[in-house]
XYZ file of N, CA, C and O in Angstrom:
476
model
N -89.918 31.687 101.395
C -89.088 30.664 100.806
C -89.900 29.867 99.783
O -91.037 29.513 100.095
N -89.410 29.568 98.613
C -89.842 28.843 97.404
C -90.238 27.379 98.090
O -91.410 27.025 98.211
N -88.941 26.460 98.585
C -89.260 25.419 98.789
C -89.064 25.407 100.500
O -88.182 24.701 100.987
N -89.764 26.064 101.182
C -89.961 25.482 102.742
C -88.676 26.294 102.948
O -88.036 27.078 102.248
N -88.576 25.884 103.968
C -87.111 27.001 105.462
C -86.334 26.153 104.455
O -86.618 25.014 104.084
N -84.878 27.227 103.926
C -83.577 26.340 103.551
C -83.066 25.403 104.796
O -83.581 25.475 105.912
N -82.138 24.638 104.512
C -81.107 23.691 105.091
C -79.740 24.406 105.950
O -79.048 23.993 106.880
N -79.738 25.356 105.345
C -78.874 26.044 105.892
C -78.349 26.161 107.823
O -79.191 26.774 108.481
N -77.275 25.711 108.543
C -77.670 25.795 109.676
C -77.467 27.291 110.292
O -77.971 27.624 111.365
N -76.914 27.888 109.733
C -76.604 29.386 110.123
C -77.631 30.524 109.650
O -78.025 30.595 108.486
N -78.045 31.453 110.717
C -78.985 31.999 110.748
C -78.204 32.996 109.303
O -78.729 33.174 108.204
N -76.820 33.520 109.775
C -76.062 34.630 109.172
C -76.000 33.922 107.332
O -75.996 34.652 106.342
N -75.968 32.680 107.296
C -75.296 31.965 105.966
C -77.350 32.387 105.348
O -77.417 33.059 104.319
N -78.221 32.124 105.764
C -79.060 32.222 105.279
C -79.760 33.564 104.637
O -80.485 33.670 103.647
N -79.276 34.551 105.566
C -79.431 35.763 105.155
C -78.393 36.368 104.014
O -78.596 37.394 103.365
N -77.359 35.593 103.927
C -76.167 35.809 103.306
C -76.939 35.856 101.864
O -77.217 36.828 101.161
N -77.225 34.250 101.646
C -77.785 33.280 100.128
C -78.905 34.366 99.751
O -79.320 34.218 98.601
N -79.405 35.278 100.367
C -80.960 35.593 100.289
C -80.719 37.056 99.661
O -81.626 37.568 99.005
N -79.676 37.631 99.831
C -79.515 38.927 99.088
C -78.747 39.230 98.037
O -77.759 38.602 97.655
N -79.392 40.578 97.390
C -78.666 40.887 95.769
C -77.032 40.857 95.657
O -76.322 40.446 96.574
N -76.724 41.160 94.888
C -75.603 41.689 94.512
C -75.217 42.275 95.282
O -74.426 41.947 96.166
N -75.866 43.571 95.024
C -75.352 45.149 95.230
C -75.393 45.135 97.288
O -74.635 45.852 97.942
N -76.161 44.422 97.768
C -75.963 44.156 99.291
C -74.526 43.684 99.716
O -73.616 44.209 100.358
N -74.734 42.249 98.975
C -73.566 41.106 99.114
C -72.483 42.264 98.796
O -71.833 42.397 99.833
N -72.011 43.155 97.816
C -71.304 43.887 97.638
C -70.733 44.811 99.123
O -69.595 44.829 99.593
N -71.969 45.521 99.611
C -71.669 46.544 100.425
C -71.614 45.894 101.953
O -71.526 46.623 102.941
N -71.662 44.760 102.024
C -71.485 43.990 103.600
C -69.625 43.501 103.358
O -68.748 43.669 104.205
N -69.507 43.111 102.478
C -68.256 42.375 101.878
C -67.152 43.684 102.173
O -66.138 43.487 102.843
N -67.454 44.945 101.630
C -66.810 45.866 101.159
C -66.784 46.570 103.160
O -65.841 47.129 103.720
N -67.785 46.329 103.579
C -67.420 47.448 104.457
C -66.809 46.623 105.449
O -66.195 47.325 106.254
N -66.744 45.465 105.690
C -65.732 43.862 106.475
C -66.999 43.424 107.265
O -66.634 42.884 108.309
N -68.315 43.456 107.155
C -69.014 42.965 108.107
C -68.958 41.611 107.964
O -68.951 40.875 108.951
N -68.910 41.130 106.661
C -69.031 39.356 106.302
C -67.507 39.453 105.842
O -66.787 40.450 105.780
N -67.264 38.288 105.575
C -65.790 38.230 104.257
C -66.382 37.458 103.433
O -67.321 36.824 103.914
N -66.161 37.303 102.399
C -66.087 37.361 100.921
C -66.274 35.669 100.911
O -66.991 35.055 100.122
N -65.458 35.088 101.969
C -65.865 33.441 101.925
C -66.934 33.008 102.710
O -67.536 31.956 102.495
N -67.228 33.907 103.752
C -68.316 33.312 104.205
C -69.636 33.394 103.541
O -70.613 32.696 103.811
N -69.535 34.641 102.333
C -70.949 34.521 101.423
C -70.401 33.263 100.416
O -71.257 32.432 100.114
N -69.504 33.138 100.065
C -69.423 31.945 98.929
C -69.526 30.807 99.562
O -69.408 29.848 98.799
N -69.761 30.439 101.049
C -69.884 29.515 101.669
C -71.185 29.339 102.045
O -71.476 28.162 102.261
N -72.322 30.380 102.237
C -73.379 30.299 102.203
C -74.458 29.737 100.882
O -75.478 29.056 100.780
N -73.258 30.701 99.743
C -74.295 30.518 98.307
C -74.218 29.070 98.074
O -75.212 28.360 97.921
N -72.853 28.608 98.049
C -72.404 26.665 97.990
C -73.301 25.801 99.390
O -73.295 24.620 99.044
N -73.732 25.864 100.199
C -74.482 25.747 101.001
C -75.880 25.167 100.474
O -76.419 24.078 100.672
N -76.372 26.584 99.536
C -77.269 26.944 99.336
C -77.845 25.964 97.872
O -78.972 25.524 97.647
N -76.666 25.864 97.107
C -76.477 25.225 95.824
C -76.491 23.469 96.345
O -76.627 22.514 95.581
N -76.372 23.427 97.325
C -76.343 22.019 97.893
C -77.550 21.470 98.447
O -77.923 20.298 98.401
N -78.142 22.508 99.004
C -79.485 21.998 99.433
C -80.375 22.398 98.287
O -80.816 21.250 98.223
N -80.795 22.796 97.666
C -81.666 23.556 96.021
C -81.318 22.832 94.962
O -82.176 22.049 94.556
N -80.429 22.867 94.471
C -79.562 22.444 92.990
C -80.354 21.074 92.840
O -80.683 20.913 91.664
N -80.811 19.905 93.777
C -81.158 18.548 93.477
C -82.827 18.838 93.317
O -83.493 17.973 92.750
N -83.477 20.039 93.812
C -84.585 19.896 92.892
C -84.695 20.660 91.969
O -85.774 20.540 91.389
N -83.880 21.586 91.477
C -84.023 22.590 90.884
C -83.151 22.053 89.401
O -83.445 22.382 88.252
N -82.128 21.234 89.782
C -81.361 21.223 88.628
C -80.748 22.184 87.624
O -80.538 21.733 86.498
N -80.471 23.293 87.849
C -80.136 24.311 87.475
C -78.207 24.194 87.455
O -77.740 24.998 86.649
N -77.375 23.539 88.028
C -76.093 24.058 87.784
C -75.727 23.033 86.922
O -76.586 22.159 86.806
N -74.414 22.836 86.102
C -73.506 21.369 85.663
C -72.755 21.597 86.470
O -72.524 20.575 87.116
N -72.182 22.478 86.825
C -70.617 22.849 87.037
C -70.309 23.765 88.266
O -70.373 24.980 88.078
N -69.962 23.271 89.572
C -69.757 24.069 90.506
C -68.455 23.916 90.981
O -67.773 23.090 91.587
N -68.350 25.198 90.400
C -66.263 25.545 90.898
C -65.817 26.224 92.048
O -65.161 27.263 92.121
N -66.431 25.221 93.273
C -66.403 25.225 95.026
C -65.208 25.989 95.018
O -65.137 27.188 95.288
N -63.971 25.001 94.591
C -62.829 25.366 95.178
C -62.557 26.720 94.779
O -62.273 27.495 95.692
N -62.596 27.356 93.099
C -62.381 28.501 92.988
C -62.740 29.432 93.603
O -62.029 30.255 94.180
N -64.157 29.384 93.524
C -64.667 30.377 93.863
C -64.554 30.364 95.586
O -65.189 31.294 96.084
N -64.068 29.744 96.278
C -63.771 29.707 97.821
C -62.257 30.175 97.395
O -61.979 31.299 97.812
N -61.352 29.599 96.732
C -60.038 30.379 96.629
C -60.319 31.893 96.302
O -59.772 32.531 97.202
N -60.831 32.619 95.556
C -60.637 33.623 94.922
C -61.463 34.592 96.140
O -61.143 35.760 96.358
N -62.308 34.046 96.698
C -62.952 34.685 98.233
C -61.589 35.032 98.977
O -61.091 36.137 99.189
N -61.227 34.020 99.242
C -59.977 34.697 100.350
C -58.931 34.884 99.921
O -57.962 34.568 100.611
N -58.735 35.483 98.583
C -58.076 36.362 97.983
C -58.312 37.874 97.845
O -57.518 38.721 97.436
N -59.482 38.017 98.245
C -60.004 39.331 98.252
C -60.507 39.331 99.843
O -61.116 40.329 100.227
N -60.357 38.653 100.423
C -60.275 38.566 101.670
C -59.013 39.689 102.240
O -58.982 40.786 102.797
N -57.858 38.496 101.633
C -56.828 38.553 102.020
C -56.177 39.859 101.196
O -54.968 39.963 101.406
N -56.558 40.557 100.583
C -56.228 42.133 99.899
C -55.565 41.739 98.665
O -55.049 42.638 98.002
N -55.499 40.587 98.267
C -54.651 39.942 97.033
C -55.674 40.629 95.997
O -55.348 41.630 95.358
N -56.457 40.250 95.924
C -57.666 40.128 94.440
C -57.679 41.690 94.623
O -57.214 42.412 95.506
N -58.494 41.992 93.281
C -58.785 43.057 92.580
C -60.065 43.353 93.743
O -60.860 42.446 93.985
N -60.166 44.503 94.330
C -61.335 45.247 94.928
C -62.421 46.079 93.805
O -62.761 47.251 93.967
N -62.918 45.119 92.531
C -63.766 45.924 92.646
C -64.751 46.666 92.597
O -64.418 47.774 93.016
N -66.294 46.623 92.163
C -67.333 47.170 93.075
C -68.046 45.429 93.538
O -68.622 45.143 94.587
N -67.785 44.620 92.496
C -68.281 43.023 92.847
C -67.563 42.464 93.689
O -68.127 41.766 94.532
N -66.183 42.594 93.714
C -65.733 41.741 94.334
C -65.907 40.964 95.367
O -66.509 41.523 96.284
N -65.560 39.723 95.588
C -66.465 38.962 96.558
C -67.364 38.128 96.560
O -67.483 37.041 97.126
N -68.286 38.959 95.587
C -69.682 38.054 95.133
C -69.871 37.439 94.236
O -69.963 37.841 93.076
N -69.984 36.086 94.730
C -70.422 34.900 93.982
C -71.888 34.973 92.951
O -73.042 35.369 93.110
N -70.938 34.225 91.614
C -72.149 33.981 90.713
C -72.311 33.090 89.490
O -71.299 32.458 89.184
N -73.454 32.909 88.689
C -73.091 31.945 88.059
C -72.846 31.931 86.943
O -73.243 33.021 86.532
N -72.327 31.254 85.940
C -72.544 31.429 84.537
C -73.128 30.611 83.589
O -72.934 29.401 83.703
N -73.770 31.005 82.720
C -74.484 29.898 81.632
C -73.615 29.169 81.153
O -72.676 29.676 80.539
N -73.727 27.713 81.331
C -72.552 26.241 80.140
C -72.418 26.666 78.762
O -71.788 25.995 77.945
N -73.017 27.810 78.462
C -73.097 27.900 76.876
C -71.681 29.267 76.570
O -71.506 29.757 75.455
N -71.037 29.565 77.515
C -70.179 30.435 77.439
C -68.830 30.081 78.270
O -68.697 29.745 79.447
N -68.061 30.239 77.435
C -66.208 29.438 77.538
C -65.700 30.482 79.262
O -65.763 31.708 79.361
N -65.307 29.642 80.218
C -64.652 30.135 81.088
C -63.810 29.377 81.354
O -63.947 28.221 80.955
N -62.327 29.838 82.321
C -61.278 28.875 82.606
C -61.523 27.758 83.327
O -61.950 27.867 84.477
N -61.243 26.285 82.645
C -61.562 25.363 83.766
C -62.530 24.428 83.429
O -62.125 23.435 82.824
N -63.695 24.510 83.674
C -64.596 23.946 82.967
C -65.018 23.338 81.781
O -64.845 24.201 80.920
N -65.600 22.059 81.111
C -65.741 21.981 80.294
C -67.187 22.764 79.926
O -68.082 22.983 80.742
N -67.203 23.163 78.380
C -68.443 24.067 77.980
C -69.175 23.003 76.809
O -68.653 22.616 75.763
N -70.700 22.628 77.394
C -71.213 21.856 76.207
C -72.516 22.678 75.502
O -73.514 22.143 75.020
N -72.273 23.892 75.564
C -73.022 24.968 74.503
C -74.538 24.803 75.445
O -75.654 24.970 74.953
N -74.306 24.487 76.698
C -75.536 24.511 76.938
C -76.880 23.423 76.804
O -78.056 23.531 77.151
N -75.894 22.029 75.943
C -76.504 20.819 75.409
C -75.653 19.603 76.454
O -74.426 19.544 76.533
N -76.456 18.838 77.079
C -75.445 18.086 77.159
C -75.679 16.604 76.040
O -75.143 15.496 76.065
N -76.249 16.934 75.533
C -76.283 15.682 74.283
C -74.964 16.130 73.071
O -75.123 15.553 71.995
N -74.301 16.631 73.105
C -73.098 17.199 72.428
C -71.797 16.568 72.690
O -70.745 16.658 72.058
N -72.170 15.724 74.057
C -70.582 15.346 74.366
C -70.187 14.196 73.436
O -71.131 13.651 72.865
N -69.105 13.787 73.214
C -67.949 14.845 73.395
C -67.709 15.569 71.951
O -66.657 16.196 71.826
N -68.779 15.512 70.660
C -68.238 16.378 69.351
C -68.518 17.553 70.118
O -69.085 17.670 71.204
N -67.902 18.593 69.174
C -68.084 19.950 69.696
C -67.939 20.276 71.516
O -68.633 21.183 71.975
N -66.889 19.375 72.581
C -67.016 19.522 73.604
C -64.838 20.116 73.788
O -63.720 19.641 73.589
N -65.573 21.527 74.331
C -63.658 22.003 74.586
C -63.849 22.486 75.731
O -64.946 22.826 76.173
N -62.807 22.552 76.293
C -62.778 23.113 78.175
C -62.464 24.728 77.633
O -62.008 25.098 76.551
N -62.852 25.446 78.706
C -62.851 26.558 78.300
C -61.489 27.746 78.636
O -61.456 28.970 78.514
N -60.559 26.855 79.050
C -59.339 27.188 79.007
C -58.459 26.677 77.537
O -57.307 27.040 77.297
N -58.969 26.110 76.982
C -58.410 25.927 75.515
C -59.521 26.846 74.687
O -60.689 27.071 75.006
N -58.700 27.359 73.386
C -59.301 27.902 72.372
C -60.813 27.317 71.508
O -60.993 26.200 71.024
N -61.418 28.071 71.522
C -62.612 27.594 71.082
C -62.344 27.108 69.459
O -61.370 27.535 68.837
N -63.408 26.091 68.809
C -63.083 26.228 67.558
C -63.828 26.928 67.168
O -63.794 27.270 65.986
């Protein structure tokens, strides 16, 4: 561990946060975990880390816990990711979010949510 034993109280949520993709993929896929309990580990994980690390703006809990038990629940698209949580750079337009190019000294010229059209 980078910074000491995580916070995490679950032995399973810790092992969850700790593996690739392509794992998180094939535990998800074959029903050993569901799809929310890794996005509940990684948000976990983003909760105890993120305050020294400073690394996120923008954590979209609820989505990404909705869209888990959507593919939980056989709704969502199956497919080879599905499930697995991840992040994206502020410097690239997604639904929802506001995008400040990656600056936050920009707000608010040049500041559009990324469900409206970029200029």
């Amino acid at each position: 561990m980078y910074f000491g034993e995580p916070l995490v109280t679950s032995r399973q949520a810790t092992a969850l946060w700790a593996h690739d993709a392509h794992a998180l993929a094939g535990v998800i896929a074959d029903r050993e975990v569901t799809a929310v309990e890794v996005v509940e580990a990684h948000l976990r994980r983003i909760t105890d880390i993120d305050p020294i690390l400073n690394a996120t703006t923008a954590v979209l809990a609820e989505t990404a816990l909705a869209t888990a038990a959507e593919v939980d629940g056989g709704a969502a698209s199956r497919g080879p990711l599905a499930g697995v949580p991840f992040t994206v750079k502020n410097n690239l337009d997604v639904a929802g979010p506001t995008s400040v190019r990656g600056h936050r000294g920009i707000r608010p010229a040049g500041l559009h949510r990324g469900d409206d059209p970029a200029p």
